[in-house]
mmCIF file of C-alpha atoms in Angstrom:
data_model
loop_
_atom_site.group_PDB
_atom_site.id
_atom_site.type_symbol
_atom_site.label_atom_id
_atom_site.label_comp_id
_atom_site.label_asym_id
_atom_site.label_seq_id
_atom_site.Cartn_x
_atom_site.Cartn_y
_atom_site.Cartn_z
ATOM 1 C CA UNK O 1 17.733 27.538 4.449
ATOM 2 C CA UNK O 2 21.316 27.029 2.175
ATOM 3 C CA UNK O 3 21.122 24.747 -0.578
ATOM 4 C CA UNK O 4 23.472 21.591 -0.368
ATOM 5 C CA UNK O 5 25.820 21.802 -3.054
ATOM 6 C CA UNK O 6 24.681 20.350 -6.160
ATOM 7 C CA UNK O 7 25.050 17.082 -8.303
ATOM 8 C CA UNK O 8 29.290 16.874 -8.122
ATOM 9 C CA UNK O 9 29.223 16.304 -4.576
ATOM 10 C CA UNK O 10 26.115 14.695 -3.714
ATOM 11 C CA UNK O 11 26.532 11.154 -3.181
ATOM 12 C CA UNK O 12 25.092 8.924 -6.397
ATOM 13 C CA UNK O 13 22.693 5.986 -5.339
ATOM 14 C CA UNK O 14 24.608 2.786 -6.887
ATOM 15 C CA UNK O 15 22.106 0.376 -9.256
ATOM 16 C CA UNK O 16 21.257 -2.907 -7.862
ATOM 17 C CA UNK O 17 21.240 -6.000 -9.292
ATOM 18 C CA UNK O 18 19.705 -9.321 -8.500
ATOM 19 C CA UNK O 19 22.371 -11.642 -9.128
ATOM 20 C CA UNK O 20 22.142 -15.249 -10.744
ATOM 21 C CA UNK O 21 23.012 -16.940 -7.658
ATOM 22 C CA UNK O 22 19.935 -15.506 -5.875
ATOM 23 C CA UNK O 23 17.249 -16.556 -7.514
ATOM 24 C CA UNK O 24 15.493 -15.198 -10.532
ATOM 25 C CA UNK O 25 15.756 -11.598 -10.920
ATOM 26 C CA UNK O 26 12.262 -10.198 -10.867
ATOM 27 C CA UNK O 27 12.466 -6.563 -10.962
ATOM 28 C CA UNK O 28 15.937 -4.119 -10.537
ATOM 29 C CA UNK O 29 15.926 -0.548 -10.061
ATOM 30 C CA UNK O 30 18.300 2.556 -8.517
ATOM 31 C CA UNK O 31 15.882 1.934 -5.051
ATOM 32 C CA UNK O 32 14.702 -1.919 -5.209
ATOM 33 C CA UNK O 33 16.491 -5.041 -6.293
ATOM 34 C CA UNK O 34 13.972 -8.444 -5.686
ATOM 35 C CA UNK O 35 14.660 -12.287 -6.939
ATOM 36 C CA UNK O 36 11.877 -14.961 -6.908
ATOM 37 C CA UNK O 37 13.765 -18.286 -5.035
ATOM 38 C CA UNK O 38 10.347 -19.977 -5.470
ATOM 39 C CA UNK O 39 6.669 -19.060 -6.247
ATOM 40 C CA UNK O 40 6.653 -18.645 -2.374
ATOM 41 C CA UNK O 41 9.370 -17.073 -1.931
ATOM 42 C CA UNK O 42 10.776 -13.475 -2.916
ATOM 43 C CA UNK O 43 13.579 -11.782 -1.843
ATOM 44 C CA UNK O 44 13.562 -7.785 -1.534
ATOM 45 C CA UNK O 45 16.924 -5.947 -1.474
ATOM 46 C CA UNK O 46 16.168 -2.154 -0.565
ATOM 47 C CA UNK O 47 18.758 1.092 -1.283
ATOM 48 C CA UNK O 48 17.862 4.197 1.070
ATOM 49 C CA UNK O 49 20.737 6.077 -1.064
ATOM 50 C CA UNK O 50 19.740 9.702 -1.434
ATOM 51 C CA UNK O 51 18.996 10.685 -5.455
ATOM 52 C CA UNK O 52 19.728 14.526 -6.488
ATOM 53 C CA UNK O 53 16.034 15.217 -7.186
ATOM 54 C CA UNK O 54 14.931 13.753 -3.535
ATOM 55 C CA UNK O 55 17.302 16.572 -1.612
ATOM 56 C CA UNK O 56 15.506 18.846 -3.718
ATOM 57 C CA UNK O 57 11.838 17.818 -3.086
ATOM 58 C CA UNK O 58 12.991 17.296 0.698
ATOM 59 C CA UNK O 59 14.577 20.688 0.451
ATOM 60 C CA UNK O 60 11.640 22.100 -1.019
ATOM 61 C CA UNK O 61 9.378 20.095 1.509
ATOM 62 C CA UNK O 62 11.070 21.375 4.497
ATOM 63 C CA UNK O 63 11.355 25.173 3.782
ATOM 64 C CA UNK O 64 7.229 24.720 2.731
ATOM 65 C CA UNK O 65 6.572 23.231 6.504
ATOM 66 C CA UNK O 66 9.072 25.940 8.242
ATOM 67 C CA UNK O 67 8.142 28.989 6.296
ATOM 68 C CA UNK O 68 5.926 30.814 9.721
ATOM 69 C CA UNK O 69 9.038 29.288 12.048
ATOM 70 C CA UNK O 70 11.906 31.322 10.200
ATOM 71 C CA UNK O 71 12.037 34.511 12.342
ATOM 72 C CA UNK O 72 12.515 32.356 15.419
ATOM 73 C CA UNK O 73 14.892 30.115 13.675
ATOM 74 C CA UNK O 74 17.573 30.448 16.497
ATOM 75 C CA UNK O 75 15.403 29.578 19.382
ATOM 76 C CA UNK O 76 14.560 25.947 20.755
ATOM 77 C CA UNK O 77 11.317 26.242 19.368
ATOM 78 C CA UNK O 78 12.279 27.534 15.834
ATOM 79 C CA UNK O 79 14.625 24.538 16.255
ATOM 80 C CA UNK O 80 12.338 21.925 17.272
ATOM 81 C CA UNK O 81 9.874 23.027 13.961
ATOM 82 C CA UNK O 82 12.753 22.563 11.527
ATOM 83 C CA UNK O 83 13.757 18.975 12.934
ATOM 84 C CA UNK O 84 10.305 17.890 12.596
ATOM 85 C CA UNK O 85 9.809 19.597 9.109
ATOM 86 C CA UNK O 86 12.658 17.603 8.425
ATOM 87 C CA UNK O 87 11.575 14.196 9.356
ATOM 88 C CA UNK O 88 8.107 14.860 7.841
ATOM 89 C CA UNK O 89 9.656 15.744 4.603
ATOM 90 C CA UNK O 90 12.284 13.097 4.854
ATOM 91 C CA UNK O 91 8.998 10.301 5.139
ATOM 92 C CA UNK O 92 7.080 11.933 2.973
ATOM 93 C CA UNK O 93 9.625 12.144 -0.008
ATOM 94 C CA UNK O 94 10.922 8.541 0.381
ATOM 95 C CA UNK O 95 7.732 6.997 1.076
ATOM 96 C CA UNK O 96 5.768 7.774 -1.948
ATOM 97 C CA UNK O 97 9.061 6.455 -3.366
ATOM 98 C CA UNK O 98 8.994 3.263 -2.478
ATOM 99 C CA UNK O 99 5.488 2.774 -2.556
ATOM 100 C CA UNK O 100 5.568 3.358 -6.531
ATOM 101 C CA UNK O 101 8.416 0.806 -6.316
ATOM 102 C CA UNK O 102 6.734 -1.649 -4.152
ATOM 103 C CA UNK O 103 3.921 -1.544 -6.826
ATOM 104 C CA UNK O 104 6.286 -2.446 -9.410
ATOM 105 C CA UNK O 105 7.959 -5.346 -7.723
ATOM 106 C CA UNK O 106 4.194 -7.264 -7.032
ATOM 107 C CA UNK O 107 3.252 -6.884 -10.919
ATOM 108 C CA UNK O 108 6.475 -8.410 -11.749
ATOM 109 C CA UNK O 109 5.955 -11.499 -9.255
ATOM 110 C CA UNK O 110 2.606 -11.698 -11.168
ATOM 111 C CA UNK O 111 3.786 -11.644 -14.578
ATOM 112 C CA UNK O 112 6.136 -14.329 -13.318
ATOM 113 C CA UNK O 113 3.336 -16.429 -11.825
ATOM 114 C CA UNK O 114 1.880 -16.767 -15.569
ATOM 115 C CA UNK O 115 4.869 -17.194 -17.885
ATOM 116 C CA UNK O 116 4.447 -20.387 -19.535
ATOM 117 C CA UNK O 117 7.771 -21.803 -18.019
ATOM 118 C CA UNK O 118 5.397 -22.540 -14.829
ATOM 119 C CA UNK O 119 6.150 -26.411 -14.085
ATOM 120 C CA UNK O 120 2.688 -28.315 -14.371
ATOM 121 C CA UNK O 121 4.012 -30.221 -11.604
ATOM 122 C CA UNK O 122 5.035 -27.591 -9.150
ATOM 123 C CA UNK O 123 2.195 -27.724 -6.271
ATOM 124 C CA UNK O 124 3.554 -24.571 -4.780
ATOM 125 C CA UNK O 125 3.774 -22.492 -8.044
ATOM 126 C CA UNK O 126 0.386 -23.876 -8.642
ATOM 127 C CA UNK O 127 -1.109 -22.865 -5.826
ATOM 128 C CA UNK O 128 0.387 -19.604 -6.075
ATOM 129 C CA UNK O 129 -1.251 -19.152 -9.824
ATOM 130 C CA UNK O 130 -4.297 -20.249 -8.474
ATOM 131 C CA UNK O 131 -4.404 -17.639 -5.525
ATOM 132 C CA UNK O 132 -3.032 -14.795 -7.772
ATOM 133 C CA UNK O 133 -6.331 -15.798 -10.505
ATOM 134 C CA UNK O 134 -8.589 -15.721 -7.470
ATOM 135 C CA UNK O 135 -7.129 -12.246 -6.525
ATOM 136 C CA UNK O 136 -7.458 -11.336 -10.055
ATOM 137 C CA UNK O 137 -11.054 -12.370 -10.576
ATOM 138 C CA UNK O 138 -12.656 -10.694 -6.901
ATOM 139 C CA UNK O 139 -10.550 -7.259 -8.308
ATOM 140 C CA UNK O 140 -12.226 -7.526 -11.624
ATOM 141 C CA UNK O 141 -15.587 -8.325 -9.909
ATOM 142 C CA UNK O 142 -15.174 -5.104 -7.641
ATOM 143 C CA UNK O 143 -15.949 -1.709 -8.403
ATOM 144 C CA UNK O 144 -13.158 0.756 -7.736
ATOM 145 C CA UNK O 145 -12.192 4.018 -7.612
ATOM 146 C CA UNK O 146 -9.185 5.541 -7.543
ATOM 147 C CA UNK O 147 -7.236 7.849 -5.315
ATOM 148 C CA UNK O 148 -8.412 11.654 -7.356
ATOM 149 C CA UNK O 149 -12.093 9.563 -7.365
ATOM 150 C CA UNK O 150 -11.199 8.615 -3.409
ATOM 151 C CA UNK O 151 -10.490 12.112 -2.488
ATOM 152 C CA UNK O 152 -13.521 13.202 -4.368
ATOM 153 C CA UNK O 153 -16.328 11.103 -2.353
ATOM 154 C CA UNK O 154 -14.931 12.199 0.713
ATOM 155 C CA UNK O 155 -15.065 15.736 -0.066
ATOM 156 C CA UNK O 156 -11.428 15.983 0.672
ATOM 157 C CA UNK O 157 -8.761 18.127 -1.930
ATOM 158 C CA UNK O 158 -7.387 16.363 -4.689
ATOM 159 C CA UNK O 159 -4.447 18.615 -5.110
ATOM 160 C CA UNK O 160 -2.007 15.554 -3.998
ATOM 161 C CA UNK O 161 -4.320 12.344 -3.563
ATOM 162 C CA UNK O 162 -1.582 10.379 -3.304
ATOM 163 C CA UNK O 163 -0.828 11.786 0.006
ATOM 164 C CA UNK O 164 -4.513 12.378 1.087
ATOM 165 C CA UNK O 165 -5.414 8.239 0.740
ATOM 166 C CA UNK O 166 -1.610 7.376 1.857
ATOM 167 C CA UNK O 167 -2.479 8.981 5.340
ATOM 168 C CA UNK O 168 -6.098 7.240 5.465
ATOM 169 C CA UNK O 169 -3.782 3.725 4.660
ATOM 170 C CA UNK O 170 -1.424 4.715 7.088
ATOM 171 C CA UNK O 171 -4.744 4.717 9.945
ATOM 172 C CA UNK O 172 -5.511 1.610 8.593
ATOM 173 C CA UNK O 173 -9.206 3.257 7.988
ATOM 174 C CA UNK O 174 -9.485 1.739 4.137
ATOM 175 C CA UNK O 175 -8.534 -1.391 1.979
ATOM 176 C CA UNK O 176 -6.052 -0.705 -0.932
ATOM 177 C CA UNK O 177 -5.380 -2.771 -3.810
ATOM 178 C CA UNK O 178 -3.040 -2.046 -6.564
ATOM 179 C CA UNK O 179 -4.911 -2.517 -10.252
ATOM 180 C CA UNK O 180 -3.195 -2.166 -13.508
ATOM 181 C CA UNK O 181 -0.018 -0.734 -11.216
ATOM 182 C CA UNK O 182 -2.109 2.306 -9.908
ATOM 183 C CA UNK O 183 -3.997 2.286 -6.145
ATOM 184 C CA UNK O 184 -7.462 2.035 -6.471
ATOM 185 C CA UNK O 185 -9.662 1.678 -3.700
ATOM 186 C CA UNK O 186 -13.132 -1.017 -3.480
ATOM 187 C CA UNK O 187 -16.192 1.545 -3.967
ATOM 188 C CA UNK O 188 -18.266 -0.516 -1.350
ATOM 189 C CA UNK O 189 -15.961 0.977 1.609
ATOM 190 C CA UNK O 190 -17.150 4.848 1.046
ATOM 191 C CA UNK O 191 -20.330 6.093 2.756
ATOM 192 C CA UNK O 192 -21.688 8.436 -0.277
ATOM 193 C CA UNK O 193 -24.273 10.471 1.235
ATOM 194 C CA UNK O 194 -22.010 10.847 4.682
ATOM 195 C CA UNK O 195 -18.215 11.528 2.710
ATOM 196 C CA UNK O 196 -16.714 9.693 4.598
ATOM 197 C CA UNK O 197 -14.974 5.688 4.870
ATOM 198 C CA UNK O 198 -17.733 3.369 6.654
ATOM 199 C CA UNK O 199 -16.426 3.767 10.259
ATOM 200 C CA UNK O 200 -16.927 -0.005 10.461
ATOM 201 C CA UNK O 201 -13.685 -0.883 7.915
ATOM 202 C CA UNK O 202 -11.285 0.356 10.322
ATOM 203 C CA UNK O 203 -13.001 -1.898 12.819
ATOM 204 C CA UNK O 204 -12.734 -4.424 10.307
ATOM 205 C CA UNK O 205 -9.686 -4.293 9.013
ATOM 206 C CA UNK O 206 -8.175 -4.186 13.304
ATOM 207 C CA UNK O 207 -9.626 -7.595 13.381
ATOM 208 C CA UNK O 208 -8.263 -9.176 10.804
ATOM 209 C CA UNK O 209 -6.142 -11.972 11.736
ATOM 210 C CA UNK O 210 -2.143 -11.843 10.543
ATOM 211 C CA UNK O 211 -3.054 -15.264 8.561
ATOM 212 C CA UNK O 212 -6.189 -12.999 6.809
ATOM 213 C CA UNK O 213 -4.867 -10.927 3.521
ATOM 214 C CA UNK O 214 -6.566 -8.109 2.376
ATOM 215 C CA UNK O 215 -7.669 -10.236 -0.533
ATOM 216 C CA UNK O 216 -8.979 -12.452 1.836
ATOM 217 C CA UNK O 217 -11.163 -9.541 3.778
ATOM 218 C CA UNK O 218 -12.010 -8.618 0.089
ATOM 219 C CA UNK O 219 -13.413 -11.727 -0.257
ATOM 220 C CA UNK O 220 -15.256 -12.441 2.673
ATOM 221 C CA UNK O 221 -17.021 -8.706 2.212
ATOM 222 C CA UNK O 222 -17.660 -9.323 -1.112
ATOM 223 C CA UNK O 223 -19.610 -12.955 -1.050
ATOM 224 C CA UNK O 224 -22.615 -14.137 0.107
ATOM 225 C CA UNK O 225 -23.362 -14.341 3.555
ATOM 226 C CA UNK O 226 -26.154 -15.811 5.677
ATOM 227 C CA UNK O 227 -27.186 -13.357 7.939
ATOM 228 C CA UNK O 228 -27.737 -11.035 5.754
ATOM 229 C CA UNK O 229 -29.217 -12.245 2.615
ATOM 230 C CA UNK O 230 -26.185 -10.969 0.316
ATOM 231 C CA UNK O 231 -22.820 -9.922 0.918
ATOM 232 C CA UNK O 232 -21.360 -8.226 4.016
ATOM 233 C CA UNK O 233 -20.100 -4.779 2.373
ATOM 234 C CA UNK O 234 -23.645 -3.706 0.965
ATOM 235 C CA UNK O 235 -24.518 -3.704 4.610
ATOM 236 C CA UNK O 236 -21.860 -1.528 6.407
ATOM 237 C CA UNK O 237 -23.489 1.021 6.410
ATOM 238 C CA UNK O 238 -27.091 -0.084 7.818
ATOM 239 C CA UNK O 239 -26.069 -3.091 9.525
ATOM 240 C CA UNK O 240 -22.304 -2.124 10.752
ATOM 241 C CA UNK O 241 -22.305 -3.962 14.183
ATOM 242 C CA UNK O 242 -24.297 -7.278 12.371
ATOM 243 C CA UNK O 243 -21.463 -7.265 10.079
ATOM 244 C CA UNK O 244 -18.626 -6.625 12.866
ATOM 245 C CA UNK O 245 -20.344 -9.283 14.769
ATOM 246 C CA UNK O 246 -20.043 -11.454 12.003
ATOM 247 C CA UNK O 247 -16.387 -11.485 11.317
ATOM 248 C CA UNK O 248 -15.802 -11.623 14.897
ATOM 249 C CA UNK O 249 -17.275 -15.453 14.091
ATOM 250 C CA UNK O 250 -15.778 -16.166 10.767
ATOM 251 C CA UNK O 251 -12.290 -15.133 12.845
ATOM 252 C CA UNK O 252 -12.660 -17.276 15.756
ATOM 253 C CA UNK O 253 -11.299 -20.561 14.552
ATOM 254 C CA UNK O 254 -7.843 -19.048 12.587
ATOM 255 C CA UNK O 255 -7.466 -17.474 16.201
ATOM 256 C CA UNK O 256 -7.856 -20.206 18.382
ATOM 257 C CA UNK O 257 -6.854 -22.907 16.240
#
């Protein structure tokens, strides 16, 4: 496959800016521009411009998926190969992108949330301080691991583990939290002895409700329950349909009203 030609005639993503007039500029790079309009509200502006160095990972991306298609590169099949190489690469490339970005972006709205020019007064930046220190407190009272660690306990590769957990996120099989701006990933969801994720957190997490965060399925793992004499995620593995049975309850009234 021919090179494009190089940096003089490939098209330069423009820097964006939050302006003034749109609130107060959070975070600003070549991809992601976002402004804070309130503590509840954040505005994202997104650039899918094309930087030199992603043609040349997607080049590299797509020759690496259509390497065993090349002698057949003129048929419909060869053809077929190369447009999917293409759009795999193409995802691939920009989405570990702007996931890095994305991370970014949150730890600025936090470092927002506690500057000291917080209004005492403010309900809605108060409450937003207060969820953010909840968030805070059941991270630091969780035990992680992150993605190389991830890939380890499931007995998977760790020569990209970025890309490994990405595609267990995408399946929605796992919870993933972002600590200290890398992914790491609550310890209680990963069945040791088995290497695997507890089959029951992709049941889980299908449940949840669009009102429930992730925090909030955090949480309700995490503390005390009745029915089982501690919290729900030290008994996924030995009581998986008890604890499936008892979210479906916890659930019930944010679903029906």
């Amino acid at each position: 496959m021919a090179h494009a030609a190089h940096t003089e005639h490939r098209r330069k993503p423009s820097r964006m800016r939050a302006e003034p007039h749109e609130g107060r500029p959070l975070y600003a790079s070549d991809d992601i521009a976002a402004s804070a309009f309130t503590a509840g509200s954040v505005r994202v502006d997104v650039s899918v411009a094309v930087a030199p160095e992603d043609v040349d990972l997607w080049y590299t991306a797509v020759e690496a998926r259509t390497a065993p298609a090349s002698a057949q590169s003129g048929s419909k099949k060869g053809q077929g190969v190369v447009k999917e190489a293409m759009r795999a690469a193409f995802a691939a490339v920009f989405s570990d992108r702007f996931s890095g970005e994305i991370d970014k972006v949150v730890d600025a709205y936090r470092v927002m949330l506690r500057e000291s020019l917080a209004k005492g007064d403010d309900t809605e930046l108060q409450a937003a301080l207060n969820r953010a220190r909840l968030q805070e407190r059941i991270l630091a009272g969780t035990s992680m691991v992150d993605q190389a660690q991830a890939c380890e306990l499931l007995g998977l590769s760790a020569t990209n583990p970025s890309a490994t957990m990405k595609r267990k996120e995408d399946k929605r099989e796992i919870l993933r939290f972002t600590v200290d701006g890398r992914a790491a990933y609550p310890l209680f969801q990963f069945d040791v002895e088995g290497r695997r994720i507890y089959p029951a957190m992709a049941r889980l997490i299908a449940l949840k409700p669009r009102s429930w965060s992730d925090f909030r399925l955090l949480h309700w793992l995490t503390r005390p329950h009745l029915d089982f004499g501690g919290a729900p995620a030290e008994r996924l593995g030995a009581e998986a349909d008890a604890v499936i049975a008892a979210f479906e309850r916890e659930i019930v009234p944010a679903e029906h009203g």
